[in-house]
CSV table of N, CA and C and ligand atoms in Angstrom, one decimal:
chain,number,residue,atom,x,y,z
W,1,UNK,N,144.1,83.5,110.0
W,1,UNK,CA,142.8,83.9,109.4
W,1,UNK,C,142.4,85.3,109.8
W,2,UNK,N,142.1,86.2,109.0
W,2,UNK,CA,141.1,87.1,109.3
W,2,UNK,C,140.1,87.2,110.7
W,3,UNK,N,140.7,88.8,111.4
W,3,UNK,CA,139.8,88.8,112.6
W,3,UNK,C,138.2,89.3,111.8
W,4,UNK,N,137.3,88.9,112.3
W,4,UNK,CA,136.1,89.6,111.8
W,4,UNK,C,135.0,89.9,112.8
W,5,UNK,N,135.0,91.3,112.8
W,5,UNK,CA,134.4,92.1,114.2
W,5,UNK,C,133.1,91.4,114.6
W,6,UNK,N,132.1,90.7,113.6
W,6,UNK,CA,131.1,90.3,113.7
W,6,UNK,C,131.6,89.0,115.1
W,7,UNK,N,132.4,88.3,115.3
W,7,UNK,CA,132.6,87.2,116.0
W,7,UNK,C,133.4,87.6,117.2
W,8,UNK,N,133.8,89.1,116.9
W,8,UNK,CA,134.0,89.9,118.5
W,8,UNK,C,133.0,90.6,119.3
W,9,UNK,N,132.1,90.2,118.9
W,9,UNK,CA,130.9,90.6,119.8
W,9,UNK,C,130.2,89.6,121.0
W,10,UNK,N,129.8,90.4,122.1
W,10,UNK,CA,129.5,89.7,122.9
W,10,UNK,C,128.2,89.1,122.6
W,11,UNK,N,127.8,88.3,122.4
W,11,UNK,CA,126.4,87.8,122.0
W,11,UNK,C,125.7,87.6,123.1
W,12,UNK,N,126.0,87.0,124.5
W,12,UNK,CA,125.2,87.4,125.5
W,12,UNK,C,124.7,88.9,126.1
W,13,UNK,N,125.5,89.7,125.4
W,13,UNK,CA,125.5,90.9,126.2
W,13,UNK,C,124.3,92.0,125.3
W,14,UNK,N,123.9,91.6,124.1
W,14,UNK,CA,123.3,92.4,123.4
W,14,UNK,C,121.6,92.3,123.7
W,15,UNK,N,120.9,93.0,123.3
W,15,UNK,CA,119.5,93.2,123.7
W,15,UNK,C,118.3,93.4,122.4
W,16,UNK,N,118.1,92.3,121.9
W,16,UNK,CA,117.2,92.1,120.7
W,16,UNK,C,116.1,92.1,120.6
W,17,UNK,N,115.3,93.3,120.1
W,17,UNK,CA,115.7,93.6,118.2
W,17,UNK,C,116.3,94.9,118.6
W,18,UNK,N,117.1,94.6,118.3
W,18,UNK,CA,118.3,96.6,117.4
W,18,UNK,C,118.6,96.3,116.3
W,19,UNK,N,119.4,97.2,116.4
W,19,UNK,CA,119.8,97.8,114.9
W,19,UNK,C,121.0,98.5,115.4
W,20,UNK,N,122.5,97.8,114.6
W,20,UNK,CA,123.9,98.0,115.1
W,20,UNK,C,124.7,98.4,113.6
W,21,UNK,N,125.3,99.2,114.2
W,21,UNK,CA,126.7,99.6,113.1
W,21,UNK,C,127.6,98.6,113.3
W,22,UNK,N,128.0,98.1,112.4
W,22,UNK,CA,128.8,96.8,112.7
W,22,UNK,C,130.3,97.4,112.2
W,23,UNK,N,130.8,97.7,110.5
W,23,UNK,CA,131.8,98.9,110.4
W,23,UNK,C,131.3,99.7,109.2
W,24,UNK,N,132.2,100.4,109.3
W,24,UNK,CA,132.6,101.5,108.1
W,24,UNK,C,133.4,101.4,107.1
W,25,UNK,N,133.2,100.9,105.4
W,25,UNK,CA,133.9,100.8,105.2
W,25,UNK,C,134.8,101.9,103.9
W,26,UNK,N,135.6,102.2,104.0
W,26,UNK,CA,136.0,103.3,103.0
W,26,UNK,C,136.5,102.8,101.7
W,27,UNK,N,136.9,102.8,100.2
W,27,UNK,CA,137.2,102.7,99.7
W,27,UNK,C,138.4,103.4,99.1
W,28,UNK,N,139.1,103.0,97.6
W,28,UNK,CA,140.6,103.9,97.2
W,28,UNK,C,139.9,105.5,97.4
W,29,UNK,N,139.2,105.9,96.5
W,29,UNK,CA,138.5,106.7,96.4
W,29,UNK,C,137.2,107.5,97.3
W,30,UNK,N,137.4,107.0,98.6
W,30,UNK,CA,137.0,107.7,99.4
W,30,UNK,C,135.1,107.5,99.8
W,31,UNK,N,134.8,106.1,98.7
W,31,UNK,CA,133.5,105.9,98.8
W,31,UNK,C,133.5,105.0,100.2
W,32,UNK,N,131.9,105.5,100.3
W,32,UNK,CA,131.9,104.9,102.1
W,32,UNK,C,131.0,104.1,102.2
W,33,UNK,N,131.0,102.3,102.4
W,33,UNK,CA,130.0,101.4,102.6
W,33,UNK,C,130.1,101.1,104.0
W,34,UNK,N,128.6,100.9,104.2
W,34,UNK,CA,128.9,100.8,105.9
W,34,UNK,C,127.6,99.4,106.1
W,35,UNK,N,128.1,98.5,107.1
W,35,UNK,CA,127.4,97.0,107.2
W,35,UNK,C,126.6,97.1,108.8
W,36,UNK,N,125.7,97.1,108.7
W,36,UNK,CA,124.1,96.5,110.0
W,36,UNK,C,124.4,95.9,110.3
W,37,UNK,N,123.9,95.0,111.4
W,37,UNK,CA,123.3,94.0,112.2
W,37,UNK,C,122.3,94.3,112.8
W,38,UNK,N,121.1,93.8,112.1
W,38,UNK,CA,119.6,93.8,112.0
W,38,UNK,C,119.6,92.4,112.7
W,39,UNK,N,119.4,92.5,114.3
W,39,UNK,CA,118.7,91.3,114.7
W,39,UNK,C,117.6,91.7,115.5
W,40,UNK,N,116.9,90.4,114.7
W,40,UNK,CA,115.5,90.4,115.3
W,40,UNK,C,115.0,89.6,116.5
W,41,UNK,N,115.8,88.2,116.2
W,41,UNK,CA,115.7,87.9,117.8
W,41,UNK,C,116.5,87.7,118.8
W,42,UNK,N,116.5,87.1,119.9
W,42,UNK,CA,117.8,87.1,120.5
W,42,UNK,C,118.6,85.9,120.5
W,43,UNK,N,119.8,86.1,120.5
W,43,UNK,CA,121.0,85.1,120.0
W,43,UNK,C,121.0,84.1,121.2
W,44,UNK,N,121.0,82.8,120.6
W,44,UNK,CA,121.2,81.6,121.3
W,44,UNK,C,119.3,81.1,122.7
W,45,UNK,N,118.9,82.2,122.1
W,45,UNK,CA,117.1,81.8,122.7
W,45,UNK,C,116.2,81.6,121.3
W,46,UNK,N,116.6,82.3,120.2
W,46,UNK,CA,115.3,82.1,119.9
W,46,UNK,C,116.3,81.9,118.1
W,47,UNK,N,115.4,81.7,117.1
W,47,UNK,CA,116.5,81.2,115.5
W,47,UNK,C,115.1,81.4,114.9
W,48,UNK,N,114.4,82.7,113.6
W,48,UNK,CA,113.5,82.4,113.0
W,48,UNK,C,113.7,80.6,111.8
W,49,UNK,N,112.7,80.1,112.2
W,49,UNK,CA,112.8,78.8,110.9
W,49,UNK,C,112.9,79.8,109.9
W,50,UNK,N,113.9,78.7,108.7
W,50,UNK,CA,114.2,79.0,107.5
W,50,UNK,C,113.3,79.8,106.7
W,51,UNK,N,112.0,78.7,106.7
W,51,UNK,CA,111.1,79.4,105.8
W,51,UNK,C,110.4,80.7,105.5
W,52,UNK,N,110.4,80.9,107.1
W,52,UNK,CA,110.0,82.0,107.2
W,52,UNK,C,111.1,83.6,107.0
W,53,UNK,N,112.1,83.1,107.4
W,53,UNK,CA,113.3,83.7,107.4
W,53,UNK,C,113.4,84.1,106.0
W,54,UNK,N,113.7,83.1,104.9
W,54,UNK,CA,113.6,83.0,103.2
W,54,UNK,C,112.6,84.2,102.9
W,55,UNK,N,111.5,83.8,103.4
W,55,UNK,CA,110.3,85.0,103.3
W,55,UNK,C,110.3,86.3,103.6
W,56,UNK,N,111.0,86.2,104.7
W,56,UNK,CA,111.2,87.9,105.2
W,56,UNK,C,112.6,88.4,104.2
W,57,UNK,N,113.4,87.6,104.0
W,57,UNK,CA,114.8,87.6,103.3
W,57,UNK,C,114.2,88.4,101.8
W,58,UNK,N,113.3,87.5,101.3
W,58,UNK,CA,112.8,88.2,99.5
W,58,UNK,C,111.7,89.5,99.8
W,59,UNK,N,111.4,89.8,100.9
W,59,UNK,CA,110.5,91.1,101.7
W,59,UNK,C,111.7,92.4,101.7
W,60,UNK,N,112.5,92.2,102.5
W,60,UNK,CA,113.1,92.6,103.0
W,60,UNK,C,114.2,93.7,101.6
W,61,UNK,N,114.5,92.7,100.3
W,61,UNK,CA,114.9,93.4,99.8
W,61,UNK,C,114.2,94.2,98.6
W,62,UNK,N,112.8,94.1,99.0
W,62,UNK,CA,112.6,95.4,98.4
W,62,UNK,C,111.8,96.1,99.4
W,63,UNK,N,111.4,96.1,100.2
W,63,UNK,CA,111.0,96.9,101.5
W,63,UNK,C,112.3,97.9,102.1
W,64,UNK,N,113.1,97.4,102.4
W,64,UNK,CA,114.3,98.5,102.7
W,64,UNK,C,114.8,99.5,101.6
W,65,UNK,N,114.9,99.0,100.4
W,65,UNK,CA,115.0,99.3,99.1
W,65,UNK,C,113.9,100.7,98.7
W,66,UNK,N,113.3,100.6,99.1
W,66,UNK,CA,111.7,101.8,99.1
W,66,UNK,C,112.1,102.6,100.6
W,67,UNK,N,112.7,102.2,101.3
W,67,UNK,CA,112.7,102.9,102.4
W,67,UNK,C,113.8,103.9,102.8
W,68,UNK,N,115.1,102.8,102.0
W,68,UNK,CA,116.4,103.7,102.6
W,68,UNK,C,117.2,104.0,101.3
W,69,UNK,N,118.1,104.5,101.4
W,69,UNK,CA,118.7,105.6,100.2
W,69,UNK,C,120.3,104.5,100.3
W,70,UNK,N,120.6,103.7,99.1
W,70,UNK,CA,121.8,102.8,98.5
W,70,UNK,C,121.9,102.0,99.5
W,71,UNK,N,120.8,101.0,99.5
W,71,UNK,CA,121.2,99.4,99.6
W,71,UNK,C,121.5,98.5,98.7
W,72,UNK,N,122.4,98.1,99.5
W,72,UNK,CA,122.8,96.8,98.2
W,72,UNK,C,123.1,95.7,98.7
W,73,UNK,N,123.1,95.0,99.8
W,73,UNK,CA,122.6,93.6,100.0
W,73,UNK,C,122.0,94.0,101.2
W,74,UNK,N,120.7,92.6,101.5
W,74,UNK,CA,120.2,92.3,102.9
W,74,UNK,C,120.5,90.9,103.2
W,75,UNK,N,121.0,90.0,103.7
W,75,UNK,CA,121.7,88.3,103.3
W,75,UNK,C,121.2,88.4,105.2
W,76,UNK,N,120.5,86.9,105.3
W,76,UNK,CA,120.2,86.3,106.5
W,76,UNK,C,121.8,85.9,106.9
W,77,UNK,N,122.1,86.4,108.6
W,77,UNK,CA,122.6,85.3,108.9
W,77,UNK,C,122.3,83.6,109.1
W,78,UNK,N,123.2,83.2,108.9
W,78,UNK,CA,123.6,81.9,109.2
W,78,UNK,C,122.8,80.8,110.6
W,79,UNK,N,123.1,82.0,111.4
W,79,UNK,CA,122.3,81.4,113.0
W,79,UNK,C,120.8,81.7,112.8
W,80,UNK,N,120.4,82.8,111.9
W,80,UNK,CA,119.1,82.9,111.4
W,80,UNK,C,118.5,83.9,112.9
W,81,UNK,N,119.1,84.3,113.5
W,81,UNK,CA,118.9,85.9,114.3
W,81,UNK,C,118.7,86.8,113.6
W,82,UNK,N,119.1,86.9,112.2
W,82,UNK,CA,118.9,88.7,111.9
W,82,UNK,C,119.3,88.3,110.7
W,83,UNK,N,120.1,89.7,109.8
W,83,UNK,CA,120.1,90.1,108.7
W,83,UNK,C,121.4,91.4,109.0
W,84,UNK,N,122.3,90.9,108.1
W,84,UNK,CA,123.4,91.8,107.5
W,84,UNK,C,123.0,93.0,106.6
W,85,UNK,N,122.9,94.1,106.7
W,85,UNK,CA,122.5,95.3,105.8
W,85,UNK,C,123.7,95.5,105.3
W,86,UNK,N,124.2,95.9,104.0
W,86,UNK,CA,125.2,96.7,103.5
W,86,UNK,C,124.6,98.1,102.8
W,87,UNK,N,125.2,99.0,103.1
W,87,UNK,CA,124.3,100.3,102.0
W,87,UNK,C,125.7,101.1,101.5
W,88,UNK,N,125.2,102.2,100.4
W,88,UNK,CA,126.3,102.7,100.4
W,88,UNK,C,126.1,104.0,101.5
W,89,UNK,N,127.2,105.0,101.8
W,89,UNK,CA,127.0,105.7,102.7
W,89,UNK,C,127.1,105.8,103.8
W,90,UNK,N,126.4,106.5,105.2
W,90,UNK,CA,125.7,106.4,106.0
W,90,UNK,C,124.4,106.6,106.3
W,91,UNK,N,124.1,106.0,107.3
W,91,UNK,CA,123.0,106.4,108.2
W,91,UNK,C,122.7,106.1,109.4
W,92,UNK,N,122.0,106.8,110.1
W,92,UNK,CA,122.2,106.4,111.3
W,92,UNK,C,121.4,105.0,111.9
W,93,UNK,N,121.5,104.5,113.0
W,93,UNK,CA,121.0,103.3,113.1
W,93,UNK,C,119.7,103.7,113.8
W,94,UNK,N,119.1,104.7,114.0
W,94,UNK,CA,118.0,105.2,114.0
W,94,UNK,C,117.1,105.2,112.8
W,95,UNK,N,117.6,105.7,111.8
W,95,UNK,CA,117.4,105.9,110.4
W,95,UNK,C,116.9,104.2,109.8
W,96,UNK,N,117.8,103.4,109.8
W,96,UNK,CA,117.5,102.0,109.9
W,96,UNK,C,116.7,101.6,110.6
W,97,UNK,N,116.5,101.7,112.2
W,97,UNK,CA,115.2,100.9,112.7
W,97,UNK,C,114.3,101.4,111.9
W,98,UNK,N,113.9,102.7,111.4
W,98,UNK,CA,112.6,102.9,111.4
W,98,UNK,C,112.1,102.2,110.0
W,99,UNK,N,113.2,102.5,109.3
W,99,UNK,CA,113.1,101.5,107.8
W,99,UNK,C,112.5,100.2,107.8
W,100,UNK,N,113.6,99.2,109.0
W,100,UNK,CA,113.1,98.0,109.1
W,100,UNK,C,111.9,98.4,109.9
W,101,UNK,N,111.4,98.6,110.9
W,101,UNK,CA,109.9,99.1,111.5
W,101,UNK,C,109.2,98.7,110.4
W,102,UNK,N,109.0,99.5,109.3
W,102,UNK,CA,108.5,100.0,108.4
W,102,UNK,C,108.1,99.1,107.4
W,103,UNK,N,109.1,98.3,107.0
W,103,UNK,CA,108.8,97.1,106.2
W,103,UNK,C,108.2,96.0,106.7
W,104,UNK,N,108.9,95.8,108.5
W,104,UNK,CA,108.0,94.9,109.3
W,104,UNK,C,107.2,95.1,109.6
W,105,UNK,N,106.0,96.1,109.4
W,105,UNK,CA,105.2,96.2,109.5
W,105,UNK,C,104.2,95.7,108.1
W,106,UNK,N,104.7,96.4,107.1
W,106,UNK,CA,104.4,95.9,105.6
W,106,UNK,C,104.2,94.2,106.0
W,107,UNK,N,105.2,93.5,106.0
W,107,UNK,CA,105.0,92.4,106.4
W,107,UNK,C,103.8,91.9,107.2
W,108,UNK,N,103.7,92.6,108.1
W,108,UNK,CA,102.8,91.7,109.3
W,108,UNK,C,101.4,92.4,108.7
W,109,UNK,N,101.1,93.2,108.2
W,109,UNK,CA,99.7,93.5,108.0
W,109,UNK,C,99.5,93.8,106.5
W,110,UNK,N,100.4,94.2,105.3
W,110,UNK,CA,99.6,94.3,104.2
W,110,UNK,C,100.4,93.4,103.2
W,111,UNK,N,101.4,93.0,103.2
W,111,UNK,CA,101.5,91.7,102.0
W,111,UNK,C,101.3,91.0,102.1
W,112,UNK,N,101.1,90.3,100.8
W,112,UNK,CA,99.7,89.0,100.4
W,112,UNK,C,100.9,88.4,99.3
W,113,UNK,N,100.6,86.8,99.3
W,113,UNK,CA,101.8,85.9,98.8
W,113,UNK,C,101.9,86.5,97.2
W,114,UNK,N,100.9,86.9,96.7
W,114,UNK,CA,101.6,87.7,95.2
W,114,UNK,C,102.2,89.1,95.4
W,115,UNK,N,102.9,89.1,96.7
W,115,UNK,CA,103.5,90.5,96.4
W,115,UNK,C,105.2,89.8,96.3
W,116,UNK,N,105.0,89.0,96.9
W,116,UNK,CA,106.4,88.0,97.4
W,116,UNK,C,107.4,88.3,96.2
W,117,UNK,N,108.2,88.9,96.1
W,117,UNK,CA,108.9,88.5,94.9
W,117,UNK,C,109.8,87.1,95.0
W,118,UNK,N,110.1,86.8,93.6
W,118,UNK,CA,110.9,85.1,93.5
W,118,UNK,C,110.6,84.3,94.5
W,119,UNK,N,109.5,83.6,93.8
W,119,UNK,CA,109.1,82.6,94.6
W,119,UNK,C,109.1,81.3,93.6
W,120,UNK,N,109.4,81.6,92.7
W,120,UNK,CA,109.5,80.1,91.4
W,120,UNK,C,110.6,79.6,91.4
W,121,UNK,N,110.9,78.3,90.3
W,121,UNK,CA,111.8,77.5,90.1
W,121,UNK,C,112.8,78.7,89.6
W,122,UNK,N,112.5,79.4,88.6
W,122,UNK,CA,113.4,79.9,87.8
W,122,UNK,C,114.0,81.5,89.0
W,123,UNK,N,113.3,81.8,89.9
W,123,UNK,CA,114.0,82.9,90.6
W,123,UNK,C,114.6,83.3,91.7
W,124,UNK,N,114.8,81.6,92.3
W,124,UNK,CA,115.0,81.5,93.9
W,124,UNK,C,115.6,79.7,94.0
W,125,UNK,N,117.0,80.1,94.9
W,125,UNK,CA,117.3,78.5,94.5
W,125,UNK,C,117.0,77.8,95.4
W,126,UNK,N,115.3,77.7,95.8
W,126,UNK,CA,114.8,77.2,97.0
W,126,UNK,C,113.3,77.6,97.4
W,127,UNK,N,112.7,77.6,96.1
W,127,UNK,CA,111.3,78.0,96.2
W,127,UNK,C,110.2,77.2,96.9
W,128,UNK,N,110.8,76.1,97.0
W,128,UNK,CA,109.7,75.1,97.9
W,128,UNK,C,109.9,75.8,99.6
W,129,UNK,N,110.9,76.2,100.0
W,129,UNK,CA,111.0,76.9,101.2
W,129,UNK,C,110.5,78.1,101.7
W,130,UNK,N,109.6,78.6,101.1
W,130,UNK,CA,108.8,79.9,101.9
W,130,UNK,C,107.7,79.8,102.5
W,131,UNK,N,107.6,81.0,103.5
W,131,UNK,CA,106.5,80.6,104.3
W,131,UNK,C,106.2,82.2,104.7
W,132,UNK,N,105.2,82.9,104.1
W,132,UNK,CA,104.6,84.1,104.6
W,132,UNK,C,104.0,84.0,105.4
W,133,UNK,N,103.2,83.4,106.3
W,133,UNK,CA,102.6,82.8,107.6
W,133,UNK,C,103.4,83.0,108.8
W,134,UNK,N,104.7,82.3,108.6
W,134,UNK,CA,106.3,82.3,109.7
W,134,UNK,C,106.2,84.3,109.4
W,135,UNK,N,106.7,84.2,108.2
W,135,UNK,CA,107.3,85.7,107.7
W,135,UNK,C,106.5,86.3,108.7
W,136,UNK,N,105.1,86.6,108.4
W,136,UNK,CA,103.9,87.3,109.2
W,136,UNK,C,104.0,87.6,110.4
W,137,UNK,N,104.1,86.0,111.4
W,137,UNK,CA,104.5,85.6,112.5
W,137,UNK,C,106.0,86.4,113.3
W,138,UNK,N,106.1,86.1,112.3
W,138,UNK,CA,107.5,86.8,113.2
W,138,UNK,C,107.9,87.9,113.4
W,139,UNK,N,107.4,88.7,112.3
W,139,UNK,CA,107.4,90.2,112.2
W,139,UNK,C,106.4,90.6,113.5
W,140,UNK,N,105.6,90.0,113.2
W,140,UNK,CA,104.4,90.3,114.4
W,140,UNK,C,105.0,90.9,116.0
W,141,UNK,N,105.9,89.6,116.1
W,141,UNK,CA,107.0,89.3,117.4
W,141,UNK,C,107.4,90.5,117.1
W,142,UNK,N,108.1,90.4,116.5
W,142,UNK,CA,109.8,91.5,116.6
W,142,UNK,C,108.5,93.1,116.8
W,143,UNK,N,107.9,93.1,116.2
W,143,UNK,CA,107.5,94.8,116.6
W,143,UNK,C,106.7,94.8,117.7
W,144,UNK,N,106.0,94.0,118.6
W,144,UNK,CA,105.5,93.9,119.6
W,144,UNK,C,107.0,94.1,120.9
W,145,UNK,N,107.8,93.3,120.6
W,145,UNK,CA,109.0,93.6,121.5
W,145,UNK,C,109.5,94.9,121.0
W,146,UNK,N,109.2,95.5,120.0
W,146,UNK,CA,110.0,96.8,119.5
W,146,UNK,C,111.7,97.2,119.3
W,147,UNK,N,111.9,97.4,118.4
W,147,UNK,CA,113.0,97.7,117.7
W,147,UNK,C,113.9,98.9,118.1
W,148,UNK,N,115.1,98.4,118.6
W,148,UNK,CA,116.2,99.8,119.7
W,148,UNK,C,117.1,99.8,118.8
W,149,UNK,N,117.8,101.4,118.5
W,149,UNK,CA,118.6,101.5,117.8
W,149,UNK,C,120.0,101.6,118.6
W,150,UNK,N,120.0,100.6,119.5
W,150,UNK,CA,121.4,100.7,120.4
W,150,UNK,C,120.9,99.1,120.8
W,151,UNK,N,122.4,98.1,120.5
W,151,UNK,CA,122.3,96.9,120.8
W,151,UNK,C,122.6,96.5,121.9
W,152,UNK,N,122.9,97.4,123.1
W,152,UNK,CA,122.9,97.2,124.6
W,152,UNK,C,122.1,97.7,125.6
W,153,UNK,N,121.4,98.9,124.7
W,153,UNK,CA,120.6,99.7,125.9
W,153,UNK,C,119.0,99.6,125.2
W,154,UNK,N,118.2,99.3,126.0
W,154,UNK,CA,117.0,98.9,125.0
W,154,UNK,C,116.0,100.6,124.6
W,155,UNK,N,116.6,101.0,123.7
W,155,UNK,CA,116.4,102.6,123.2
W,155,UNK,C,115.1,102.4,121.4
W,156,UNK,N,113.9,102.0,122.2
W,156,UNK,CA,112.8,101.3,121.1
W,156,UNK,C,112.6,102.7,120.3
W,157,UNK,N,112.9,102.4,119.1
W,157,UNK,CA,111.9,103.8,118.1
W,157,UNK,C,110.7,103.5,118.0
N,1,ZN,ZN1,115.2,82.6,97.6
């Protein structure tokens, strides 16, 4: 099977919330996508609930989207610590905290549940599961601990 750098990371050794270059990817033609690791809490202490997670998940992609220059997905991990950024390009991982900063902050103080995008049957395969409250809450957390754009050394923007 495929090595995948994401599972060669030390997960005890990192220091949460950062913002990490995970790789670089190039294509035939020389275009360049490059993939984040946006974690917000820390691996194996703390796991946002779903709900809330879903909530920051449909935030998230239009908050970055207004903030940073060719995104094209934001997808929760699995363990529900963070969020996979893909963009095209680069930028630096400075450039990214401040974006997420930015939206987490949007979050914790000025959106209201009709800003939410897809939250119905017909636009989310899982509309009964949101929670702007959690969303709120958690964003809260993560900027109070403040956001380092280096996942070992705690370097807060
Ligand atoms: Zn959804």
């Amino acid at each position: 099977m495929a090595k995948v750098e994401s599972f060669t990371l030390d997960h005890t050794k990192v220091k949460a919330p950062y913002v990490r270059l995970i790789t670089e990817e190039k294509g035939k033609i020389g275009d360049l996508i490059s993939n984040y690791d946006l974690r917000l809490v820390q691996p194996n202490e703390n796991a946002i609930p779903t709900a809330g997670l879903h909530t920051i998940e449909h935030l998230l992609a239009g908050l970055l989207r207004d903030r940073l220059d060719g995104v094209i997905d934001c997808s929760p991990f699995g363990c529900r610590t963070g969020f996979h950024l893909i963009t095209w390009g680069e930028h630096s991982t400075t450039d990214v905290a401040v974006a997420l900063k930015g939206a987490l902050e949007d979050i914790a103080n000025k959106i209201e549940w009709k800003d939410v995008q897809g939250t119905d049957i017909y636009s989310c395969g899982n509309y009964r599961d949101h929670s702007l409250f959690s969303a709120k809450e958690w964003a809260k957390k993560i900027l109070a601990e403040g956001i380092s754009d280096d996942a070992f050394e705690r370097n807060v923007i």
